[in-house]
Amino acid sequence: MSYLPPIIPATILGTLATVGVFLTFGAPSTALMAGPILVETPETPVAIELFTSQGCSSCPPADRVAAKLAKEENLVVISRPVTYWDRLGWKDTLAREENTKLQRDYAFQGLSGRNGVYTPQVVVDGQRGTVGSNEAIVRQYIKQSAKAPAALALRPQDDGSVIIGVAGDTSKAAHLTLVALDSHVSVKIGRGENGGRTVNYTNVVVDETRLGEWNGGKASFTITPNQLSHIGADRYALLLRSKNAGPILAARYVVRGEENGAS
């Protein structure tokens, strides 16, 4: 197993130091490797949310784009299967009503690009929407979202908990959410538009836990070991989202120490 030190812009390092968050460079200690750690990235990660459905014949190409994007270290990719295609004869086995509500809230708030409630839809950083299979437009939006107004950093503790440092300047109130994910799910679909097909899904939402509120400046939050042991989840992400389905101000993956280097 290899370990690479995080590459963090100097401006972010200075900000994180002011909130008492320190990252160790070089080989990690045994205690560090035993607990959950942050997979750092060269740039502030961009959040990609895919609203998809097993009952949508146009969705598998978008699911493949999501799988491709999930391999890139500057992106946090989350699949959010929705419920409103269930009426066509196949109940989506991964769908959550919370995903459907979030997509409707996005449409109500108004996304730039292609707004509305449809599948497949990709929403980039909670601000821009497009057809999820249109990789060129998705990448265009990713470039436009390369800078975030906030930063997240993790400091693992010996007891397996993690202290999250949040820093940044924003006039918008936000909440920090821990998202439990299943990194890979294969589903054989029995009926509907995709009947007879086996479709692969990437980073599917299993559960979400609100960790607290943030109003800009310096703050810290804690993740307990139990919160990183959700049944059916093998990966986790942090989302700092403006309230009322607003823009995502920061995002990070969280994985267990033994997974570092494999993500």
C-alpha atoms as one frame of an Amber mdcrd trajectory, in Angstrom:
protein
   0.000   0.000   0.000   1.435   3.379  -0.990   0.916   6.700   0.731   1.098
  10.033  -1.054   1.177  13.301   0.891  -1.759  15.594   0.173  -1.231  18.429
  -2.274  -3.013  21.465  -0.867  -2.859  25.044  -2.176  -0.934  27.360   0.134
  -3.948  29.596   0.588  -6.000  26.712   1.947  -3.150  25.531   4.187  -2.990
  28.972   5.784  -6.730  29.017   6.341  -6.794  25.557   7.885  -3.937  26.420
  10.226  -5.992  29.263  11.640  -8.755  26.869  12.686  -6.402  24.468  14.434
  -6.445  21.757  11.743  -3.056  20.265  10.972  -2.250  17.642   8.345   0.766
  15.334   8.704   2.972  14.876   5.649   5.051  11.770   5.061   4.231   8.220
   6.113   1.181   8.031   8.393   1.390   6.627  11.893  -0.232   3.342  12.909
  -2.960   5.229  14.760  -3.668   7.334  11.678  -3.938   4.324   9.399  -6.279
   2.547  11.804  -8.963   5.203  11.576 -10.806   6.988   8.808  -8.700   9.506
   6.873  -9.306  12.136   4.267  -8.336  11.496   0.659  -6.866  14.894  -0.209
  -6.832  16.147  -3.776  -4.717  18.640  -5.731  -7.654  21.011  -6.120 -10.815
  21.712  -4.176 -13.086  18.835  -5.251 -16.202  19.540  -7.291 -19.415  17.750
  -6.284 -21.252  15.833  -9.020 -24.753  14.544  -8.217 -26.436  12.228 -10.733
 -30.211  11.827 -10.542 -30.907   8.502 -12.217 -33.442   5.663 -12.284 -33.561
   1.969 -13.107 -36.800   2.671 -14.987 -35.239   5.224 -17.363 -33.874   3.886
 -20.656 -31.775   7.039 -21.152 -29.990   6.632 -17.819 -27.416   3.834 -18.354
 -25.138   6.049 -20.501 -25.189   8.650 -17.712 -24.454   5.949 -15.134 -21.372
   5.041 -17.173 -20.260   8.688 -17.266 -20.624   8.834 -13.472 -18.446   5.729
 -13.094 -15.800   7.347 -15.287 -15.857  10.647 -13.431 -15.662   8.886 -10.052
 -12.112   7.776 -10.916 -10.909  11.374 -11.061  -9.397  12.720  -7.854 -10.743
  16.265  -8.199 -14.388  15.119  -8.192 -16.809  13.822  -5.570 -19.408  11.810
  -7.486 -22.722  10.789  -5.901 -25.552   8.817  -7.555 -29.064   9.703  -6.361
 -31.694   7.264  -7.745 -35.186   8.821  -7.761 -38.632   7.351  -7.240 -40.912
   8.903  -9.844 -40.219   6.298 -12.553 -41.518   3.495 -10.295 -45.039   3.920
 -11.695 -43.963   2.396 -15.030 -43.852  -1.166 -13.742 -40.455  -1.509 -12.021
 -39.710  -0.219  -8.534 -36.176   1.128  -8.379 -34.344  -0.930  -5.760 -31.959
   1.928  -4.888 -34.292   4.924  -5.055 -34.829   7.209  -2.071 -37.607   9.732
  -1.695 -35.035  12.127  -0.243 -33.239  12.131  -3.610 -36.475  12.973  -5.404
 -37.154  15.810  -2.953 -33.675  17.259  -3.392 -34.026  17.264  -7.168 -37.390
  19.001  -6.924 -35.923  21.532  -4.503 -33.115  22.241  -6.980 -35.695  22.840
  -9.711 -37.680  25.136  -7.431 -34.595  27.166  -6.534 -33.565  27.289 -10.200
 -30.366  25.812 -11.631 -28.367  27.460 -14.367 -28.032  25.362 -17.498 -30.913
  22.926 -17.901 -33.268  23.241 -14.947 -36.197  20.954 -14.147 -36.980  17.487
 -12.837 -35.810  14.814 -15.277 -33.481  11.848 -15.618 -30.675  11.515 -16.183
 -29.704  14.844 -14.673 -26.293  15.864 -13.361 -26.082  18.784 -10.945 -22.609
  20.277 -10.517 -21.878  21.819  -7.108 -25.600  22.337  -6.564 -25.596  25.161
  -9.114 -25.647  23.923 -12.725 -27.774  21.210 -14.287 -27.472  19.254 -17.522
 -28.321  15.900 -19.070 -26.200  13.367 -17.228 -24.935  11.609 -20.346 -23.594
  14.860 -21.849 -20.034  14.476 -20.601 -18.745  17.504 -22.526 -21.178  19.883
 -20.816 -20.577  18.248 -17.433 -16.843  18.852 -17.821 -17.476  22.424 -18.893
 -19.437  22.997 -15.685 -16.708  21.311 -13.646 -14.178  23.854 -14.942 -16.528
  26.673 -13.991 -16.797  25.281 -10.439 -13.101  24.761  -9.804 -12.951  27.195
  -6.867 -15.043  26.809  -3.713 -15.611  29.423  -0.979 -14.920  26.965   1.839
 -12.459  24.227   2.758 -12.763  20.971   4.698  -9.969  19.077   6.431  -9.945
  16.020   8.686  -7.915  15.141  11.747  -8.259  11.455  12.730  -8.265  10.617
  16.439  -6.889   7.523  18.183 -10.411   6.403  19.147 -11.489   6.219  15.500
 -13.408   9.496  15.510 -12.575  12.334  13.129 -12.500  16.071  13.781 -13.583
  18.084  10.752 -12.211  21.586  10.345 -14.295  23.990   8.271 -13.050  27.400
   7.191 -14.084  30.010   4.671 -16.012  33.172   4.068 -19.614  33.125   2.897
 -22.739  35.130   3.522 -24.907  32.020   3.195 -25.796  29.732   6.090 -24.909
  26.109   5.345 -25.142  22.625   6.807 -22.528  19.896   6.839 -23.776  16.423
   5.877 -22.124  13.020   5.978 -23.287  10.899   3.032 -22.977   7.109   3.265
 -22.339   5.529  -0.144 -22.229   2.105  -1.755 -19.352   2.493  -4.208 -20.540
  -0.151  -6.672 -23.938  -1.766  -7.157 -25.001  -4.046 -10.025 -28.740  -4.433
 -10.528 -30.491  -6.875 -12.835 -33.654  -5.060 -13.860 -36.695  -7.265 -14.355
 -39.248  -4.987 -16.008 -39.781  -1.519 -17.446 -37.712   0.330 -20.035 -34.498
  -1.395 -18.920 -36.071  -4.825 -18.399 -33.553  -7.640 -18.877 -30.511  -5.378
 -18.502 -27.914  -5.372 -15.743 -26.888  -1.814 -14.892 -23.934  -0.729 -12.756
 -24.244   2.200 -10.341 -21.452   4.181  -8.677 -21.426   5.799  -5.212 -25.119
   5.290  -4.535 -26.553   7.135  -1.532 -27.402   4.759   1.317 -27.970   7.303
   4.079 -27.309  10.935   5.002 -26.554  12.385   8.442 -26.677  16.105   9.254
 -23.584  16.926  11.309 -24.338  20.551  12.064 -24.804  24.108  10.868 -22.149
  26.526   9.623 -22.362  30.303   9.182 -18.932  31.071   7.796 -15.602  31.559
   9.523 -14.057  28.836  11.679 -15.854  25.756  12.979 -15.255  22.124  13.859
 -17.427  19.006  13.817 -16.900  15.395  14.840 -17.667  12.118  13.063 -17.954
   9.102  15.369 -16.848   5.580  14.405 -20.487   4.448  14.391 -21.314   7.062
  11.764 -18.666   5.492   9.518 -20.048   1.974   9.951 -23.396   2.234   8.176
 -24.765  -1.079   6.887 -24.437  -1.250   3.106 -21.936   1.606   2.845 -18.266
   1.252   1.963 -17.512   4.895   1.207 -18.441   8.260   2.688 -18.518  11.867
   1.541 -18.887  15.228   3.227 -21.036  17.932   1.646 -21.138  21.506   2.915
 -24.332  22.793   1.321 -26.018  26.168   1.509 -29.437  25.825   3.103 -32.606
  25.248   1.082 -30.929  23.155  -1.635 -28.412  25.885  -2.348 -24.910  25.599
  -3.820 -22.433  23.070  -2.446 -19.618  25.106  -0.892 -17.205  22.208  -0.301
 -17.018  18.433  -0.696 -14.645  15.666   0.358 -14.511  11.877   0.331 -13.865
  10.064   3.601 -12.552   6.483   3.550 -11.055   4.107   6.058  -7.295   4.001
   6.349  -6.869   0.621   4.668  -8.638   1.978   1.572  -6.157   4.822   1.079
  -4.306   4.417  -2.175  -7.118   2.327  -3.650  -9.485   5.230  -4.268
